């Protein structure tokens, strides 16, 4: 497995965990209502999950500015 496949697997796992947790969030905390703020919720959940697993997101170059 190469680095891109490894990274894809990590992101896929975190995204799937966020999707499952968000379903619970909508059902239990929002009473089954659609979460209009779902992108922000997913981003925060995925960031926390990655950090808890020892990952951090860093910019490797300034080319993307």
Short mmCIF file of N, CA, C and O in Angstrom, two decimals:
data_model
loop_
_atom_site.label_atom_id
_atom_site.label_comp_id
_atom_site.label_asym_id
_atom_site.label_seq_id
_atom_site.Cartn_x
_atom_site.Cartn_y
_atom_site.Cartn_z
N UNK A 1 0.86 -1.19 0.00
CA UNK A 1 0.00 0.00 0.00
C UNK A 1 0.90 1.24 0.00
O UNK A 1 1.84 1.33 0.77
N UNK A 2 0.59 2.21 -0.87
CA UNK A 2 1.42 3.42 -0.91
C UNK A 2 0.86 4.50 0.02
O UNK A 2 -0.18 4.32 0.64
N UNK A 3 1.58 5.61 0.12
CA UNK A 3 1.21 6.68 1.05
C UNK A 3 -0.17 7.26 0.75
O UNK A 3 -0.94 7.55 1.67
N UNK A 4 -0.49 7.42 -0.53
CA UNK A 4 -1.81 7.97 -0.89
C UNK A 4 -2.93 7.01 -0.46
O UNK A 4 -3.94 7.44 0.08
N UNK A 5 -2.73 5.73 -0.69
CA UNK A 5 -3.74 4.76 -0.25
C UNK A 5 -3.87 4.77 1.27
O UNK A 5 -4.98 4.66 1.80
N UNK A 6 -2.74 4.87 1.98
CA UNK A 6 -2.77 4.97 3.44
C UNK A 6 -3.58 6.19 3.88
O UNK A 6 -4.43 6.10 4.76
N UNK A 7 -3.28 7.34 3.27
CA UNK A 7 -3.98 8.57 3.63
C UNK A 7 -5.46 8.49 3.30
O UNK A 7 -6.30 8.93 4.08
N UNK A 8 -5.77 7.90 2.16
CA UNK A 8 -7.17 7.73 1.78
C UNK A 8 -7.90 6.85 2.79
O UNK A 8 -9.03 7.16 3.19
N UNK A 9 -7.26 5.79 3.21
CA UNK A 9 -7.86 4.91 4.21
C UNK A 9 -8.11 5.61 5.53
O UNK A 9 -9.15 5.41 6.17
N UNK A 10 -7.17 6.46 5.95
CA UNK A 10 -7.33 7.21 7.20
C UNK A 10 -8.52 8.15 7.08
O UNK A 10 -9.39 8.20 7.96
N UNK A 11 -8.57 8.91 5.99
CA UNK A 11 -9.67 9.86 5.79
C UNK A 11 -11.01 9.13 5.68
O UNK A 11 -12.02 9.56 6.25
N UNK A 12 -11.04 8.03 4.95
CA UNK A 12 -12.27 7.25 4.82
C UNK A 12 -12.76 6.77 6.17
O UNK A 12 -13.95 6.88 6.49
N UNK A 13 -11.86 6.25 6.99
CA UNK A 13 -12.24 5.78 8.32
C UNK A 13 -12.82 6.91 9.16
O UNK A 13 -13.88 6.76 9.78
N UNK A 14 -12.15 8.05 9.17
CA UNK A 14 -12.62 9.19 9.97
C UNK A 14 -13.95 9.71 9.44
O UNK A 14 -14.85 10.06 10.21
N UNK A 15 -14.11 9.74 8.13
CA UNK A 15 -15.37 10.19 7.53
C UNK A 15 -16.51 9.24 7.87
O UNK A 15 -17.63 9.68 8.22
N UNK A 16 -16.27 7.95 7.82
CA UNK A 16 -17.31 6.98 8.17
C UNK A 16 -17.68 7.09 9.64
O UNK A 16 -18.87 7.00 9.99
N UNK A 17 -16.70 7.32 10.50
CA UNK A 17 -17.01 7.50 11.93
C UNK A 17 -17.82 8.77 12.14
O UNK A 17 -18.75 8.80 12.96
N UNK A 18 -17.48 9.83 11.42
CA UNK A 18 -18.23 11.09 11.54
C UNK A 18 -19.67 10.89 11.07
O UNK A 18 -20.60 11.39 11.70
N UNK A 19 -19.85 10.17 9.98
CA UNK A 19 -21.21 9.93 9.47
C UNK A 19 -22.05 9.19 10.49
O UNK A 19 -23.22 9.55 10.75
N UNK A 20 -21.49 8.16 11.10
CA UNK A 20 -22.23 7.40 12.11
C UNK A 20 -22.55 8.27 13.33
O UNK A 20 -23.69 8.28 13.82
N UNK A 21 -21.56 9.03 13.79
CA UNK A 21 -21.77 9.89 14.96
C UNK A 21 -22.76 11.00 14.65
O UNK A 21 -23.57 11.39 15.50
N UNK A 22 -22.74 11.50 13.41
CA UNK A 22 -23.66 12.57 13.05
C UNK A 22 -25.10 12.08 13.01
O UNK A 22 -26.02 12.80 13.39
N UNK A 23 -25.30 10.85 12.59
CA UNK A 23 -26.65 10.27 12.63
C UNK A 23 -27.18 10.24 14.05
O UNK A 23 -28.35 10.57 14.30
N UNK A 24 -26.34 9.88 14.99
CA UNK A 24 -26.73 9.88 16.41
C UNK A 24 -27.00 11.31 16.86
O UNK A 24 -27.99 11.58 17.55
N UNK A 25 -26.14 12.23 16.49
CA UNK A 25 -26.31 13.65 16.85
C UNK A 25 -27.66 14.18 16.37
O UNK A 25 -28.39 14.81 17.13
N UNK A 26 -27.98 13.93 15.09
CA UNK A 26 -29.26 14.40 14.56
C UNK A 26 -30.44 13.76 15.29
O UNK A 26 -31.42 14.43 15.61
N UNK A 27 -30.34 12.47 15.54
CA UNK A 27 -31.45 11.76 16.19
C UNK A 27 -31.62 12.17 17.65
O UNK A 27 -32.74 12.46 18.09
N UNK A 28 -30.53 12.20 18.38
CA UNK A 28 -30.63 12.40 19.82
C UNK A 28 -30.58 13.86 20.25
O UNK A 28 -31.29 14.26 21.17
N UNK A 29 -29.74 14.65 19.61
CA UNK A 29 -29.57 16.03 20.06
C UNK A 29 -30.45 17.02 19.28
O UNK A 29 -30.77 18.08 19.80
N UNK A 30 -30.81 16.65 18.06
CA UNK A 30 -31.64 17.55 17.25
C UNK A 30 -33.06 17.02 17.08
O UNK A 30 -33.84 17.58 16.31
N UNK A 31 -33.38 15.95 17.76
CA UNK A 31 -34.74 15.40 17.70
C UNK A 31 -35.14 14.91 16.32
O UNK A 31 -36.30 14.98 15.95
N UNK A 32 -34.18 14.45 15.56
CA UNK A 32 -34.48 13.91 14.23
C UNK A 32 -34.51 14.95 13.13
O UNK A 32 -34.79 14.64 11.97
N UNK A 33 -34.22 16.20 13.46
CA UNK A 33 -34.21 17.27 12.46
C UNK A 33 -32.93 17.25 11.65
O UNK A 33 -31.88 16.87 12.14
N UNK A 34 -33.00 17.71 10.41
CA UNK A 34 -31.83 17.85 9.54
C UNK A 34 -30.91 18.92 10.11
O UNK A 34 -31.35 20.00 10.48
N UNK A 35 -29.63 18.62 10.16
CA UNK A 35 -28.65 19.56 10.68
C UNK A 35 -28.14 20.47 9.56
O UNK A 35 -27.38 20.06 8.70
N UNK A 36 -28.59 21.71 9.56
CA UNK A 36 -28.18 22.68 8.55
C UNK A 36 -26.68 22.98 8.64
O UNK A 36 -26.07 23.39 7.67
N UNK A 37 -26.10 22.77 9.80
CA UNK A 37 -24.69 23.05 10.03
C UNK A 37 -23.82 21.80 9.92
O UNK A 37 -22.73 21.73 10.47
N UNK A 38 -24.29 20.81 9.15
CA UNK A 38 -23.57 19.54 9.11
C UNK A 38 -22.13 19.65 8.62
O UNK A 38 -21.27 18.95 9.15
N UNK A 39 -21.78 20.53 7.66
CA UNK A 39 -20.36 20.59 7.26
C UNK A 39 -19.45 21.00 8.42
O UNK A 39 -18.38 20.42 8.62
N UNK A 40 -19.87 21.98 9.20
CA UNK A 40 -19.08 22.41 10.34
C UNK A 40 -18.98 21.31 11.38
O UNK A 40 -17.92 21.08 11.97
N UNK A 41 -20.09 20.60 11.60
CA UNK A 41 -20.11 19.51 12.58
C UNK A 41 -19.14 18.41 12.15
O UNK A 41 -18.34 17.92 12.95
N UNK A 42 -19.21 18.02 10.88
CA UNK A 42 -18.31 16.97 10.36
C UNK A 42 -16.85 17.41 10.50
O UNK A 42 -16.00 16.63 10.92
N UNK A 43 -16.54 18.64 10.11
CA UNK A 43 -15.16 19.13 10.17
C UNK A 43 -14.63 19.08 11.60
O UNK A 43 -13.51 18.62 11.85
N UNK A 44 -15.43 19.55 12.55
CA UNK A 44 -15.01 19.54 13.95
C UNK A 44 -14.82 18.11 14.45
O UNK A 44 -13.84 17.80 15.13
N UNK A 45 -15.75 17.23 14.12
CA UNK A 45 -15.67 15.84 14.57
C UNK A 45 -14.44 15.16 13.97
O UNK A 45 -13.70 14.45 14.68
N UNK A 46 -14.22 15.37 12.68
CA UNK A 46 -13.07 14.73 12.03
C UNK A 46 -11.75 15.28 12.57
O UNK A 46 -10.79 14.52 12.77
N UNK A 47 -11.69 16.57 12.85
CA UNK A 47 -10.48 17.17 13.40
C UNK A 47 -10.18 16.57 14.77
O UNK A 47 -9.04 16.20 15.06
N UNK A 48 -11.21 16.47 15.62
CA UNK A 48 -11.03 15.87 16.96
C UNK A 48 -10.59 14.41 16.85
O UNK A 48 -9.66 13.98 17.54
N UNK A 49 -11.24 13.65 15.97
CA UNK A 49 -10.91 12.23 15.81
C UNK A 49 -9.48 12.05 15.34
O UNK A 49 -8.75 11.19 15.86
N UNK A 50 -9.06 12.84 14.37
CA UNK A 50 -7.68 12.76 13.89
C UNK A 50 -6.70 13.11 15.01
O UNK A 50 -5.69 12.42 15.20
N UNK A 51 -6.97 14.17 15.75
CA UNK A 51 -6.08 14.59 16.84
C UNK A 51 -6.00 13.51 17.91
O UNK A 51 -4.91 13.21 18.41
N UNK A 52 -7.13 12.92 18.25
CA UNK A 52 -7.14 11.86 19.26
C UNK A 52 -6.37 10.63 18.81
O UNK A 52 -5.88 9.87 19.64
N UNK A 53 -6.22 10.46 17.51
CA UNK A 53 -5.48 9.33 16.95
C UNK A 53 -4.00 9.68 16.70
O UNK A 53 -3.26 8.87 16.16
N UNK A 54 -3.62 10.90 17.07
CA UNK A 54 -2.23 11.31 16.93
C UNK A 54 -1.88 11.97 15.62
O UNK A 54 -0.70 12.21 15.34
N UNK A 55 -2.87 12.29 14.80
CA UNK A 55 -2.61 12.96 13.52
C UNK A 55 -2.80 14.46 13.67
O UNK A 55 -3.55 14.92 14.52
N UNK A 56 -2.13 15.19 12.81
CA UNK A 56 -2.36 16.62 12.72
C UNK A 56 -2.22 17.03 11.26
O UNK A 56 -1.48 16.41 10.49
N UNK A 57 -2.94 18.05 10.90
CA UNK A 57 -2.90 18.54 9.53
C UNK A 57 -1.92 19.69 9.47
O UNK A 57 -2.03 20.65 10.24
N UNK A 58 -0.95 19.58 8.57
CA UNK A 58 0.04 20.65 8.42
C UNK A 58 0.19 20.97 6.94
O UNK A 58 0.02 20.12 6.08
N UNK A 59 0.51 22.20 6.65
CA UNK A 59 0.82 22.62 5.28
C UNK A 59 2.28 22.32 5.06
O UNK A 59 3.14 22.67 5.87
N UNK A 60 2.57 21.66 3.95
CA UNK A 60 3.96 21.29 3.68
C UNK A 60 4.66 22.29 2.78
O UNK A 60 5.88 22.31 2.71
N UNK A 61 3.90 23.13 2.09
CA UNK A 61 4.48 24.18 1.24
C UNK A 61 3.61 25.42 1.32
O UNK A 61 2.48 25.37 1.78
N UNK A 62 4.14 26.51 0.85
CA UNK A 62 3.37 27.76 0.79
C UNK A 62 2.72 27.94 -0.58
O UNK A 62 2.12 28.96 -0.85
N UNK A 63 2.84 26.95 -1.47
CA UNK A 63 2.33 27.07 -2.83
C UNK A 63 0.81 27.20 -2.90
O UNK A 63 0.28 27.71 -3.88
N UNK A 64 0.10 26.76 -1.86
CA UNK A 64 -1.37 26.76 -1.88
C UNK A 64 -1.97 28.07 -1.43
O UNK A 64 -3.18 28.21 -1.39
N UNK A 65 -1.17 29.04 -1.07
CA UNK A 65 -1.70 30.33 -0.58
C UNK A 65 -2.25 31.17 -1.69
O UNK A 65 -1.88 31.13 -2.79
#
